[in-house]
Backbone as JSON Lines, residues from 0, in Angstrom:
{"i":0,"aa":"M","n":[-6.11,23.31,58.52],"ca":[-5.69,21.93,58.82],"c":[-6.77,21.14,57.32]}
{"i":1,"aa":"S","n":[-6.09,20.34,57.04],"ca":[-6.98,19.26,56.6],"c":[-7.12,17.78,57.25]}
{"i":2,"aa":"Q","n":[-7.94,17.62,56.88],"ca":[-8.64,16.07,57.62],"c":[-8.78,15.38,56.2]}
{"i":3,"aa":"T","n":[-7.82,13.87,56.65],"ca":[-7.95,12.96,55.23],"c":[-8.61,11.55,56.33]}
{"i":4,"aa":"T","n":[-9.64,10.93,55.66],"ca":[-9.78,9.72,56.11],"c":[-9.64,8.58,55.25]}
{"i":5,"aa":"M","n":[-8.96,7.5,56.15],"ca":[-7.82,6.34,55.63],"c":[-8.15,5.22,55.67]}
{"i":6,"aa":"T","n":[-8.89,3.84,55.15],"ca":[-9.44,2.92,55.5],"c":[-7.99,2.0,55.49]}
{"i":7,"aa":"V","n":[-7.83,1.11,56.55],"ca":[-6.89,0.04,56.58],"c":[-7.34,-1.15,57.25]}
{"i":8,"aa":"R","n":[-7.15,-2.05,56.34],"ca":[-7.62,-3.51,56.82],"c":[-6.52,-4.41,57.32]}
{"i":9,"aa":"L","n":[-6.62,-4.5,58.9],"ca":[-5.42,-5.6,58.95],"c":[-6.15,-7.06,59.17]}
{"i":10,"aa":"S","n":[-5.67,-8.42,59.33],"ca":[-5.79,-9.35,60.05],"c":[-4.66,-10.13,60.29]}
{"i":11,"aa":"G","n":[-5.39,-11.12,61.27],"ca":[-4.44,-12.0,61.66],"c":[-3.24,-11.38,63.08]}
{"i":12,"aa":"E","n":[-2.49,-11.67,63.02],"ca":[-1.6,-11.17,63.83],"c":[-1.82,-9.53,64.21]}
{"i":13,"aa":"L","n":[-1.2,-8.84,62.7],"ca":[-1.19,-7.13,62.46],"c":[-2.53,-6.93,63.95]}
{"i":14,"aa":"S","n":[-4.02,-7.55,63.65],"ca":[-5.03,-7.26,63.82],"c":[-5.35,-7.16,65.55]}
{"i":15,"aa":"D","n":[-4.95,-8.13,65.81],"ca":[-4.56,-8.59,67.42],"c":[-3.67,-8.06,68.34]}
{"i":16,"aa":"F","n":[-2.56,-7.83,67.11],"ca":[-1.55,-6.95,68.07],"c":[-1.97,-5.29,68.21]}
{"i":17,"aa":"V","n":[-3.13,-5.05,67.6],"ca":[-3.61,-3.49,67.22],"c":[-4.52,-3.63,68.41]}
{"i":18,"aa":"A","n":[-5.34,-4.8,68.3],"ca":[-6.81,-5.15,69.59],"c":[-6.03,-4.88,70.7]}
{"i":19,"aa":"N","n":[-4.7,-5.5,71.64],"ca":[-4.07,-5.17,72.29],"c":[-3.45,-3.99,72.49]}
{"i":20,"aa":"N","n":[-3.28,-3.34,71.69],"ca":[-2.96,-1.45,72.16],"c":[-3.53,-0.52,72.45]}
{"i":21,"aa":"I","n":[-5.12,-1.13,71.82],"ca":[-6.03,-0.45,72.06],"c":[-7.06,-0.89,72.89]}
{"i":22,"aa":"S","n":[-7.12,-1.73,73.71],"ca":[-7.88,-2.3,75.11],"c":[-8.19,-1.63,76.22]}
{"i":23,"aa":"E","n":[-8.52,-1.9,77.14],"ca":[-8.84,-1.47,78.46],"c":[-7.36,-1.37,78.83]}
{"i":24,"aa":"N","n":[-6.36,-2.17,78.91],"ca":[-5.46,-2.49,79.25],"c":[-3.93,-2.03,78.3]}
{"i":25,"aa":"G","n":[-4.57,-1.85,76.96],"ca":[-3.82,-1.09,75.97],"c":[-3.13,0.49,76.48]}
{"i":26,"aa":"S","n":[-2.61,1.21,75.49],"ca":[-1.82,2.56,75.44],"c":[-2.76,3.45,74.76]}
{"i":27,"aa":"Y","n":[-3.59,2.81,74.24],"ca":[-4.54,3.85,73.11],"c":[-5.88,3.49,73.34]}
{"i":28,"aa":"E","n":[-6.68,4.65,73.42],"ca":[-8.5,4.4,73.67],"c":[-8.74,4.11,72.24]}
{"i":29,"aa":"N","n":[-8.15,4.21,71.4],"ca":[-8.7,4.27,69.89],"c":[-7.75,3.37,68.35]}
{"i":30,"aa":"I","n":[-8.56,3.26,67.73],"ca":[-7.19,2.65,66.43],"c":[-6.76,4.21,65.91]}
{"i":31,"aa":"S","n":[-7.89,5.15,66.0],"ca":[-7.09,6.08,65.23],"c":[-5.95,6.91,66.55]}
{"i":32,"aa":"E","n":[-6.14,6.88,67.2],"ca":[-5.33,7.15,68.14],"c":[-3.64,6.89,68.21]}
{"i":33,"aa":"Y","n":[-4.21,5.59,67.9],"ca":[-2.6,4.92,67.66],"c":[-2.37,5.15,66.28]}
{"i":34,"aa":"V","n":[-3.16,4.89,65.43],"ca":[-1.87,5.46,64.21],"c":[-1.88,6.31,64.47]}
{"i":35,"aa":"R","n":[-2.4,7.62,64.82],"ca":[-2.16,8.64,64.97],"c":[-0.53,8.49,65.77]}
{"i":36,"aa":"G","n":[-0.41,7.99,66.53],"ca":[0.48,7.88,67.51],"c":[2.07,7.54,66.66]}
{"i":37,"aa":"L","n":[1.19,6.38,65.9],"ca":[2.69,6.12,65.04],"c":[2.96,6.56,64.48]}
{"i":38,"aa":"I","n":[2.51,7.32,63.25],"ca":[2.71,8.25,62.63],"c":[3.23,9.16,63.66]}
{"i":39,"aa":"R","n":[3.04,9.43,64.3],"ca":[3.89,11.27,64.7],"c":[5.34,10.48,65.23]}
{"i":40,"aa":"K","n":[5.46,9.48,65.89],"ca":[7.3,8.67,66.1],"c":[7.54,8.89,64.88]}
{"i":41,"aa":"D","n":[6.94,7.93,63.8],"ca":[7.69,7.82,62.67],"c":[7.9,9.52,61.98]}
{"i":42,"aa":"K","n":[7.2,10.44,62.06],"ca":[7.85,11.25,61.75],"c":[9.04,12.1,62.5]}
{"i":43,"aa":"E","n":[9.38,11.44,63.61],"ca":[9.99,12.01,64.34],"c":[11.14,11.59,64.3]}
{"i":44,"aa":"R","n":[10.95,9.73,64.01],"ca":[12.3,8.94,63.82],"c":[13.05,10.26,62.35]}
{"i":45,"aa":"S","n":[11.78,9.98,61.65],"ca":[12.56,10.58,60.06],"c":[13.35,12.13,60.31]}
{"i":46,"aa":"E","n":[12.78,12.42,61.16],"ca":[13.55,14.0,61.0],"c":[14.71,14.01,62.09]}
{"i":47,"aa":"K","n":[14.66,13.27,62.97],"ca":[16.04,12.87,63.78],"c":[17.16,12.39,62.85]}
{"i":48,"aa":"E","n":[16.47,11.37,61.93],"ca":[17.75,11.03,60.97],"c":[18.25,12.14,60.32]}
{"i":49,"aa":"K","n":[17.08,12.77,59.72],"ca":[17.48,14.03,58.87],"c":[18.73,14.93,59.34]}
{"i":50,"aa":"F","n":[18.49,14.99,60.56],"ca":[19.38,15.58,61.23],"c":[21.12,15.45,61.66]}
{"i":51,"aa":"E","n":[20.18,14.07,62.11],"ca":[22.06,13.31,62.31],"c":[22.64,13.56,61.6]}
{"i":52,"aa":"K","n":[21.61,13.15,60.54],"ca":[22.56,13.44,58.7],"c":[23.93,14.64,58.39]}
{"i":53,"aa":"L","n":[22.1,16.08,58.39],"ca":[22.99,17.14,58.63],"c":[24.88,17.49,59.66]}
{"i":54,"aa":"K","n":[24.2,16.89,60.94],"ca":[25.38,17.0,62.04],"c":[26.61,16.67,61.22]}
{"i":55,"aa":"A","n":[26.49,15.25,60.69],"ca":[27.32,14.57,60.58],"c":[27.7,14.95,59.07]}
{"i":56,"aa":"E","n":[26.91,15.67,58.23],"ca":[27.94,16.7,57.04],"c":[28.77,17.97,57.93]}
{"i":57,"aa":"L","n":[28.35,18.38,58.48],"ca":[28.74,19.84,58.98],"c":[29.71,19.37,59.98]}
{"i":58,"aa":"M","n":[29.59,17.73,61.03],"ca":[30.81,17.75,61.69],"c":[32.75,17.8,60.39]}
{"i":59,"aa":"L","n":[31.96,17.03,59.76],"ca":[32.64,16.52,58.51],"c":[33.41,17.8,57.91]}
{"i":60,"aa":"A","n":[32.51,19.03,57.47],"ca":[33.11,20.1,56.96],"c":[33.78,21.17,58.18]}
{"i":61,"aa":"F","n":[33.14,21.26,58.97],"ca":[34.6,21.37,60.29],"c":[35.53,21.15,61.0]}
{"i":62,"aa":"S","n":[35.2,19.53,60.51],"ca":[37.25,19.42,60.76],"c":[38.08,19.4,59.96]}
{"i":63,"aa":"A","n":[37.53,19.57,58.82],"ca":[38.87,20.39,57.24],"c":[40.07,21.25,57.63]}
{"i":64,"aa":"P","n":[40.76,20.77,57.66],"ca":[41.96,21.69,57.47],"c":[41.84,23.45,56.78]}
{"i":65,"aa":"D","n":[42.24,24.54,57.78],"ca":[41.59,25.96,57.04],"c":[42.18,25.64,55.8]}
{"i":66,"aa":"S","n":[43.28,24.86,55.79],"ca":[44.23,25.08,54.42],"c":[43.2,24.65,53.12]}
{"i":67,"aa":"S","n":[42.19,23.71,53.29],"ca":[41.22,23.02,52.35],"c":[40.6,24.7,51.88]}
{"i":68,"aa":"Y","n":[40.01,25.74,52.59],"ca":[39.08,26.64,52.57],"c":[40.04,27.33,51.47]}
{"i":69,"aa":"S","n":[39.68,28.14,50.35],"ca":[40.04,29.12,49.29],"c":[38.71,30.34,49.58]}
{"i":70,"aa":"E","n":[39.25,31.27,49.44],"ca":[38.59,32.26,49.76],"c":[37.88,32.55,48.36]}
{"i":71,"aa":"V","n":[36.5,32.9,48.52],"ca":[35.74,33.02,47.43],"c":[34.23,34.7,47.7]}
{"i":72,"aa":"S","n":[34.33,35.32,46.64],"ca":[33.11,36.55,46.98],"c":[31.62,36.18,46.76]}
{"i":73,"aa":"A","n":[31.01,36.72,46.91],"ca":[29.67,36.5,47.0],"c":[29.23,36.13,45.12]}
{"i":74,"aa":"Q","n":[29.82,36.76,44.53],"ca":[29.61,36.88,42.97],"c":[30.27,35.89,42.64]}
{"i":75,"aa":"D","n":[31.43,35.07,43.21],"ca":[31.38,33.61,42.91],"c":[30.56,32.42,42.91]}
{"i":76,"aa":"V","n":[30.04,33.17,43.92],"ca":[28.93,31.91,44.4],"c":[27.72,31.82,44.01]}
{"i":77,"aa":"F","n":[27.84,32.98,43.87],"ca":[26.32,33.84,42.52],"c":[26.31,32.53,41.09]}
{"i":78,"aa":"D","n":[27.74,32.85,40.38],"ca":[28.4,32.54,39.49],"c":[27.71,31.11,39.58]}
{"i":79,"aa":"R","n":[28.57,30.83,40.95],"ca":[29.07,29.35,40.45],"c":[27.31,28.11,40.75]}
{"i":80,"aa":"N","n":[26.53,29.1,41.22],"ca":[24.93,28.11,41.55],"c":[23.85,28.52,40.26]}
{"i":81,"aa":"N","n":[24.49,29.28,39.14],"ca":[23.63,29.76,38.35],"c":[23.61,28.82,36.74]}
């Protein structure tokens, strides 16, 4: 696993907000932990969005009437995708 060091500059309200979240009363021990937590939450949100989109597409496909399907061979699929 690789490690990347990044520098982020914050001022004003954003800086104060971060400081409040990493203080003794805050949810995080340090800024790095806070940023990693934000990235994890964003990653989870993105993965959930992708899953919900796939689920919606599958629901639509499975709700189609059987009469809308046509039989094709494996070769037909290969030919169509080449």
